Amino acid sequence: MNVVGRFAPTPSGRMHLGNVFAALIAWLSVRSQGGEMVLRMEDLDTQRTSGEYARILREDLAWLGLDYDRETSPQSMRSQVYDRYFQTLQDLGLLYPCYCTRSQLHSVNAPHLSDGTYVYPGTCRDLTETQRASFTRSPAWRVRVPDRVWTLEDRVQGHFALNLAWQCGDMVVRRADGVYVYQLAVTVDDGEAGVTEVVRGMDLISSAPRQMYLQELFGFPHPVYGHVPMLLAPDGRRLSKRDRDLDLGILRSRLTPQALIGTLAACAGLIDRVEPISAKELVSVFRWENLRREDIILDPAGLIP
Ligand code: GLU
């Protein structure tokens, strides 16, 4: 089978180290199998994203030496495609309107999981037509989830299981303002692009069962998953977009791509010691088994000469 992987960045700012790391591993996996790489801009949130950031992202990928074979339409252009899949869920009788407000959903009474996310308790699941008609605001739309355990064998994290009914609840697929949510858009886009492997940050692992459920409803095969460890500063905080000093704009002005990739590769266990190396040179030494599973501590100060 032909391997197809993807970069799916959100063009809401410069790439940070965590994005670079996930993109590097996704690319190495695909290139080491002679597969095809697809780029897709995840710009559903048109308030936070811009074409200018998308342009810079492409340039940053080029600077890193992470090439791709094709770019698919950005998500902001695909709402009519998503409409069709929304209709499929409607035809399956799985959708219902939800009128809960944000504050109701996040109230202290709502069941919360240890990571702070809430489990939707099904408040609007069985409203009557008369009850629905009594609301004046537009609803979000939720898909009913079955009481079933979803399991995956993640390339990095190993066995992962989640019961959507207990640990998530019925999922919103379209927001009250008509915007489709990430889970639906990603499932459709990966499915239509023929993506066979999804490599991204560990923070998204609980999205995999949500997407697997939608894949099944839409008739897409499940891809293979690899959720790569998070990059943490020595004080334990996650290196993220908030660390402006670590975005690729700054890093590019201070480091060569080989120096940056060499550091990431050594921290991740792909090479034995920190030395400059290009993405292309890493392809032949890349092995999933060597990739560390635990969070990676990286001192930002140590990166910049
Ligand atoms: N767009 C997401 C991000 O930039 C990644 C989503 C995914 O890989 O499924 O973090």
Short mmCIF file of C-alpha atoms and ligand atoms in Angstrom, two decimals:
data_model
loop_
_atom_site.label_atom_id
_atom_site.label_comp_id
_atom_site.label_asym_id
_atom_site.label_seq_id
_atom_site.Cartn_x
_atom_site.Cartn_y
_atom_site.Cartn_z
CA MET A 1 0.00 0.00 0.00
CA ASN A 2 1.21 3.49 -0.81
CA VAL A 3 2.04 5.44 2.35
CA VAL A 4 0.50 8.92 2.56
CA GLY A 5 1.33 11.22 5.46
CA ARG A 6 0.48 14.82 6.14
CA PHE A 7 1.47 18.13 7.67
CA ALA A 8 -1.66 19.80 9.06
CA PRO A 9 -0.51 23.10 10.55
CA THR A 10 -2.80 25.82 11.86
CA PRO A 11 -1.58 29.08 10.30
CA SER A 12 -2.16 31.19 13.40
CA GLY A 13 1.46 32.12 14.06
CA ARG A 14 5.03 31.02 13.43
CA MET A 15 5.86 27.36 14.01
CA HIS A 16 7.21 26.66 17.47
CA LEU A 17 9.60 23.88 18.40
CA GLY A 18 6.83 21.39 19.13
CA ASN A 19 5.38 21.90 15.64
CA VAL A 20 8.81 21.55 14.07
CA PHE A 21 9.41 18.32 15.95
CA ALA A 22 6.06 16.75 14.99
CA ALA A 23 6.52 17.85 11.36
CA LEU A 24 10.03 16.39 11.27
CA ILE A 25 8.90 12.98 12.55
CA ALA A 26 5.88 12.91 10.23
CA TRP A 27 8.16 13.69 7.29
CA LEU A 28 10.87 11.19 8.28
CA SER A 29 8.34 8.42 8.63
CA VAL A 30 6.86 9.06 5.18
CA ARG A 31 10.17 9.62 3.40
CA SER A 32 11.79 6.56 4.99
CA GLN A 33 8.96 4.46 3.50
CA GLY A 34 9.12 6.15 0.08
CA GLY A 35 5.64 7.59 0.69
CA GLU A 36 3.85 10.77 -0.28
CA MET A 37 3.52 13.88 1.89
CA VAL A 38 0.49 16.14 1.81
CA LEU A 39 0.22 19.68 3.23
CA ARG A 40 -3.08 21.07 4.48
CA MET A 41 -3.72 24.40 6.17
CA GLU A 42 -6.09 24.01 9.10
CA ASP A 43 -7.62 27.46 9.02
CA LEU A 44 -11.18 26.75 10.21
CA ASP A 45 -10.78 29.53 12.73
CA THR A 46 -10.66 32.40 10.28
CA GLN A 47 -10.32 34.95 13.10
CA ARG A 48 -7.01 33.53 14.30
CA THR A 49 -5.46 32.34 11.04
CA SER A 50 -4.20 34.18 7.97
CA GLY A 51 -2.92 33.61 4.46
CA GLU A 52 0.25 35.42 5.45
CA TYR A 53 1.00 32.89 8.20
CA ALA A 54 0.23 30.09 5.73
CA ARG A 55 2.80 31.57 3.34
CA ILE A 56 5.42 31.83 6.10
CA LEU A 57 4.68 28.26 7.19
CA ARG A 58 5.43 26.95 3.69
CA GLU A 59 8.65 28.93 3.73
CA ASP A 60 9.59 27.57 7.16
CA LEU A 61 9.00 24.00 5.98
CA ALA A 62 11.24 24.68 2.98
CA TRP A 63 13.95 26.13 5.25
CA LEU A 64 13.78 22.99 7.39
CA GLY A 65 14.11 20.82 4.27
CA LEU A 66 10.69 19.23 4.84
CA ASP A 67 9.18 19.00 1.38
CA TYR A 68 5.75 17.79 0.36
CA ASP A 69 4.24 16.40 -2.81
CA ARG A 70 0.92 18.23 -2.88
CA GLU A 71 -1.12 20.76 -0.95
CA THR A 72 -4.85 20.18 -0.55
CA SER A 73 -7.45 22.96 -0.19
CA PRO A 74 -7.37 24.84 3.09
CA GLN A 75 -10.20 23.97 5.45
CA SER A 76 -11.71 27.45 5.21
CA MET A 77 -12.57 26.70 1.55
CA ARG A 78 -14.25 23.37 2.20
CA SER A 79 -17.43 24.02 4.12
CA GLN A 80 -19.56 22.75 1.21
CA VAL A 81 -17.66 19.48 1.28
CA TYR A 82 -18.18 19.24 5.05
CA ASP A 83 -21.92 19.93 4.47
CA ARG A 84 -22.14 16.65 2.59
CA TYR A 85 -20.60 14.64 5.43
CA PHE A 86 -22.79 16.47 7.92
CA GLN A 87 -25.75 15.32 5.81
CA THR A 88 -24.47 11.74 5.98
CA LEU A 89 -24.60 11.93 9.78
CA GLN A 90 -28.06 13.45 9.54
CA ASP A 91 -29.22 10.63 7.26
CA LEU A 92 -27.86 8.10 9.73
CA GLY A 93 -30.09 9.69 12.38
CA LEU A 94 -27.11 10.45 14.58
CA LEU A 95 -27.30 14.24 14.81
CA TYR A 96 -29.26 16.43 17.18
CA PRO A 97 -29.28 20.16 17.94
CA CYS A 98 -27.73 21.25 21.24
CA TYR A 99 -28.77 24.54 22.80
CA CYS A 100 -26.47 24.44 25.84
CA THR A 101 -24.53 27.61 26.45
CA ARG A 102 -20.81 27.64 27.10
CA SER A 103 -21.35 28.45 30.76
CA GLN A 104 -23.79 25.55 31.17
CA LEU A 105 -21.27 23.18 29.61
CA HIS A 106 -18.42 24.34 31.78
CA SER A 107 -20.41 24.69 34.99
CA VAL A 108 -18.99 23.01 38.06
CA ASN A 109 -21.85 20.50 37.93
CA ALA A 110 -20.74 19.13 34.56
CA PRO A 111 -18.69 15.94 34.85
CA HIS A 112 -15.04 16.71 34.23
CA LEU A 113 -12.12 14.43 33.49
CA SER A 114 -8.74 14.75 35.14
CA ASP A 115 -7.34 16.70 32.15
CA GLY A 116 -10.00 19.39 32.60
CA THR A 117 -12.16 18.41 29.63
CA TYR A 118 -15.81 17.83 30.32
CA VAL A 119 -18.00 14.90 29.41
CA TYR A 120 -21.16 16.09 27.70
CA PRO A 121 -23.98 14.71 29.85
CA GLY A 122 -26.52 14.48 27.02
CA THR A 123 -28.65 17.43 28.16
CA CYS A 124 -30.16 18.07 24.70
CA ARG A 125 -30.08 14.47 23.48
CA ASP A 126 -33.74 13.68 23.86
CA LEU A 127 -35.47 17.05 23.67
CA THR A 128 -38.94 16.99 22.15
CA GLU A 129 -39.76 19.06 19.07
CA THR A 130 -41.74 21.44 21.29
CA GLN A 131 -38.76 21.92 23.62
CA ARG A 132 -36.47 22.55 20.64
CA ALA A 133 -38.89 25.11 19.20
CA SER A 134 -38.85 27.02 22.49
CA PHE A 135 -35.19 28.10 22.02
CA THR A 136 -34.52 31.26 20.08
CA ARG A 137 -30.74 30.86 19.67
CA SER A 138 -29.20 28.73 16.92
CA PRO A 139 -27.99 25.34 18.06
CA ALA A 140 -24.69 23.54 17.76
CA TRP A 141 -25.03 20.03 16.30
CA ARG A 142 -23.86 16.92 18.09
CA VAL A 143 -23.33 13.39 16.90
CA ARG A 144 -24.40 10.56 19.22
CA VAL A 145 -21.51 8.37 20.28
CA PRO A 146 -21.86 4.68 21.09
CA ASP A 147 -20.93 3.11 24.44
CA ARG A 148 -17.97 1.31 22.97
CA VAL A 149 -14.23 1.25 23.58
CA TRP A 150 -12.00 2.45 20.75
CA THR A 151 -8.49 1.11 20.74
CA LEU A 152 -5.43 1.92 18.75
CA GLU A 153 -1.87 0.73 18.67
CA ASP A 154 0.02 3.99 18.55
CA ARG A 155 3.48 3.83 16.99
CA VAL A 156 4.97 5.77 19.90
CA GLN A 157 2.60 5.48 22.82
CA GLY A 158 1.56 1.84 22.31
CA HIS A 159 -1.90 0.68 23.31
CA PHE A 160 -4.45 3.45 23.79
CA ALA A 161 -8.12 2.99 24.58
CA LEU A 162 -11.02 5.37 25.09
CA ASN A 163 -14.75 4.96 25.51
CA LEU A 164 -16.32 7.97 23.84
CA ALA A 165 -19.59 7.69 25.75
CA TRP A 166 -17.87 7.81 29.16
CA GLN A 167 -14.88 9.97 28.40
CA CYS A 168 -16.21 12.46 25.88
CA GLY A 169 -19.97 12.27 25.40
CA ASP A 170 -21.83 13.18 22.22
CA MET A 171 -19.48 15.34 20.13
CA VAL A 172 -20.14 18.72 18.56
CA VAL A 173 -19.54 18.51 14.81
CA ARG A 174 -20.86 21.94 13.84
CA ARG A 175 -20.84 24.99 16.05
CA ALA A 176 -23.81 27.29 16.58
CA ASP A 177 -22.21 29.84 14.21
CA GLY A 178 -22.17 27.21 11.43
CA VAL A 179 -18.43 26.52 11.54
CA TYR A 180 -17.49 22.85 11.37
CA VAL A 181 -15.25 21.61 14.15
CA TYR A 182 -11.72 20.26 13.90
CA GLN A 183 -12.72 16.59 14.43
CA LEU A 184 -15.08 16.52 11.46
CA ALA A 185 -12.86 18.57 9.14
CA VAL A 186 -9.74 16.51 9.89
CA THR A 187 -11.55 13.22 9.40
CA VAL A 188 -12.96 14.31 6.06
CA ASP A 189 -9.72 15.88 4.84
CA ASP A 190 -7.48 12.98 5.86
CA GLY A 191 -9.98 10.51 4.42
CA GLU A 192 -10.38 12.28 1.09
CA ALA A 193 -6.62 12.80 0.73
CA GLY A 194 -6.06 9.06 1.28
CA VAL A 195 -3.90 9.66 4.36
CA THR A 196 -2.61 6.35 5.72
CA GLU A 197 -0.60 7.67 8.67
CA VAL A 198 -1.20 10.51 11.08
CA VAL A 199 1.81 11.75 13.05
CA ARG A 200 1.28 14.65 15.45
CA GLY A 201 1.80 15.78 19.04
CA MET A 202 0.85 13.60 22.00
CA ASP A 203 -1.63 16.30 23.10
CA LEU A 204 -3.93 15.12 20.29
CA ILE A 205 -4.02 11.43 21.14
CA SER A 206 -7.52 11.62 22.63
CA SER A 207 -8.73 13.00 19.28
CA ALA A 208 -7.78 9.76 17.54
CA PRO A 209 -10.76 7.70 18.84
CA ARG A 210 -13.10 10.61 17.99
CA GLN A 211 -11.74 10.63 14.45
CA MET A 212 -11.83 6.82 14.22
CA TYR A 213 -15.53 6.89 15.05
CA LEU A 214 -16.22 9.46 12.31
CA GLN A 215 -14.00 7.53 9.86
CA GLU A 216 -16.17 4.50 10.41
CA LEU A 217 -19.38 6.46 9.82
CA PHE A 218 -17.98 8.07 6.65
CA GLY A 219 -16.51 4.82 5.31
CA PHE A 220 -12.83 5.80 5.51
CA PRO A 221 -10.18 3.28 6.59
CA HIS A 222 -8.36 4.04 9.86
CA PRO A 223 -4.88 5.46 9.41
CA VAL A 224 -1.92 4.34 11.51
CA TYR A 225 -1.26 6.79 14.37
CA GLY A 226 1.96 8.06 15.90
CA HIS A 227 1.66 10.64 18.69
CA VAL A 228 5.07 12.11 19.38
CA PRO A 229 6.19 13.32 22.83
CA MET A 230 5.76 16.90 23.94
CA LEU A 231 8.73 19.24 24.24
CA LEU A 232 9.02 20.76 27.70
CA ALA A 233 11.19 23.50 29.17
CA PRO A 234 13.34 22.44 32.17
CA ASP A 235 10.68 23.88 34.53
CA GLY A 236 8.15 21.45 33.06
CA ARG A 237 6.09 23.93 31.07
CA ARG A 238 5.21 23.01 27.52
CA LEU A 239 7.10 24.84 24.79
CA SER A 240 4.31 26.36 22.81
CA LYS A 241 3.27 29.28 20.69
CA ARG A 242 3.32 31.46 23.77
CA ASP A 243 7.11 31.19 23.85
CA ARG A 244 7.64 33.87 21.26
CA ASP A 245 11.37 33.68 21.79
CA LEU A 246 11.33 30.14 20.46
CA ASP A 247 9.30 30.55 17.33
CA LEU A 248 10.90 29.74 14.05
CA GLY A 249 11.31 33.42 13.18
CA ILE A 250 13.87 33.81 15.95
CA LEU A 251 15.40 30.36 15.57
CA ARG A 252 15.94 30.89 11.85
CA SER A 253 17.88 34.06 12.48
CA ARG A 254 20.20 32.34 14.98
CA LEU A 255 20.61 28.73 13.84
CA THR A 256 21.11 26.70 10.71
CA PRO A 257 18.37 24.17 9.92
CA GLN A 258 20.97 21.40 10.43
CA ALA A 259 21.80 22.66 13.94
CA LEU A 260 18.14 22.79 14.91
CA ILE A 261 17.29 19.38 13.43
CA GLY A 262 20.42 17.83 14.97
CA THR A 263 19.39 19.03 18.44
CA LEU A 264 15.82 17.78 18.07
CA ALA A 265 16.98 14.43 16.68
CA ALA A 266 19.45 13.88 19.52
CA CYS A 267 16.89 14.83 22.22
CA ALA A 268 14.39 12.45 20.62
CA GLY A 269 16.85 9.53 20.64
CA LEU A 270 17.22 9.33 16.85
CA ILE A 271 20.96 10.06 16.88
CA ASP A 272 23.51 9.50 19.65
CA ARG A 273 24.83 13.00 20.13
CA VAL A 274 24.00 16.57 19.17
CA GLU A 275 25.54 17.31 15.81
CA PRO A 276 24.32 19.25 12.79
CA ILE A 277 22.37 17.04 10.42
CA SER A 278 19.87 17.71 7.65
CA ALA A 279 16.39 16.21 7.50
CA LYS A 280 17.45 14.34 4.36
CA GLU A 281 20.47 12.79 6.07
CA LEU A 282 18.25 11.59 8.90
CA VAL A 283 15.98 9.57 6.61
CA SER A 284 18.26 6.55 6.43
CA VAL A 285 18.81 6.39 10.22
CA PHE A 286 15.19 7.02 11.21
CA ARG A 287 13.59 4.15 13.18
CA TRP A 288 10.29 4.47 15.02
CA GLU A 289 11.66 2.14 17.75
CA ASN A 290 14.37 4.65 18.63
CA LEU A 291 11.99 7.54 19.20
CA ARG A 292 11.55 8.39 22.86
CA ARG A 293 8.11 7.98 24.28
CA GLU A 294 8.38 10.30 27.28
CA ASP A 295 8.19 14.09 27.19
CA ILE A 296 11.41 15.68 25.98
CA ILE A 297 13.06 18.35 28.11
CA LEU A 298 14.78 20.98 26.03
CA ASP A 299 16.42 24.05 27.47
CA PRO A 300 15.54 26.88 25.09
CA ALA A 301 18.50 28.89 26.33
CA GLY A 302 20.88 26.08 25.35
CA LEU A 303 19.66 26.09 21.77
CA ILE A 304 20.71 29.56 20.80
CA PRO A 305 24.43 30.20 20.56
N1 GLU B 1 -3.81 21.65 13.18
C1 GLU B 1 -3.30 21.01 14.34
C2 GLU B 1 -2.13 21.79 14.89
O1 GLU B 1 -1.61 22.65 14.23
C3 GLU B 1 -2.85 19.59 14.07
C4 GLU B 1 -4.00 18.70 13.83
C5 GLU B 1 -3.67 17.28 13.43
O2 GLU B 1 -2.50 16.97 13.16
O3 GLU B 1 -4.60 16.47 13.38
O4 GLU B 1 -1.76 21.57 16.02
#
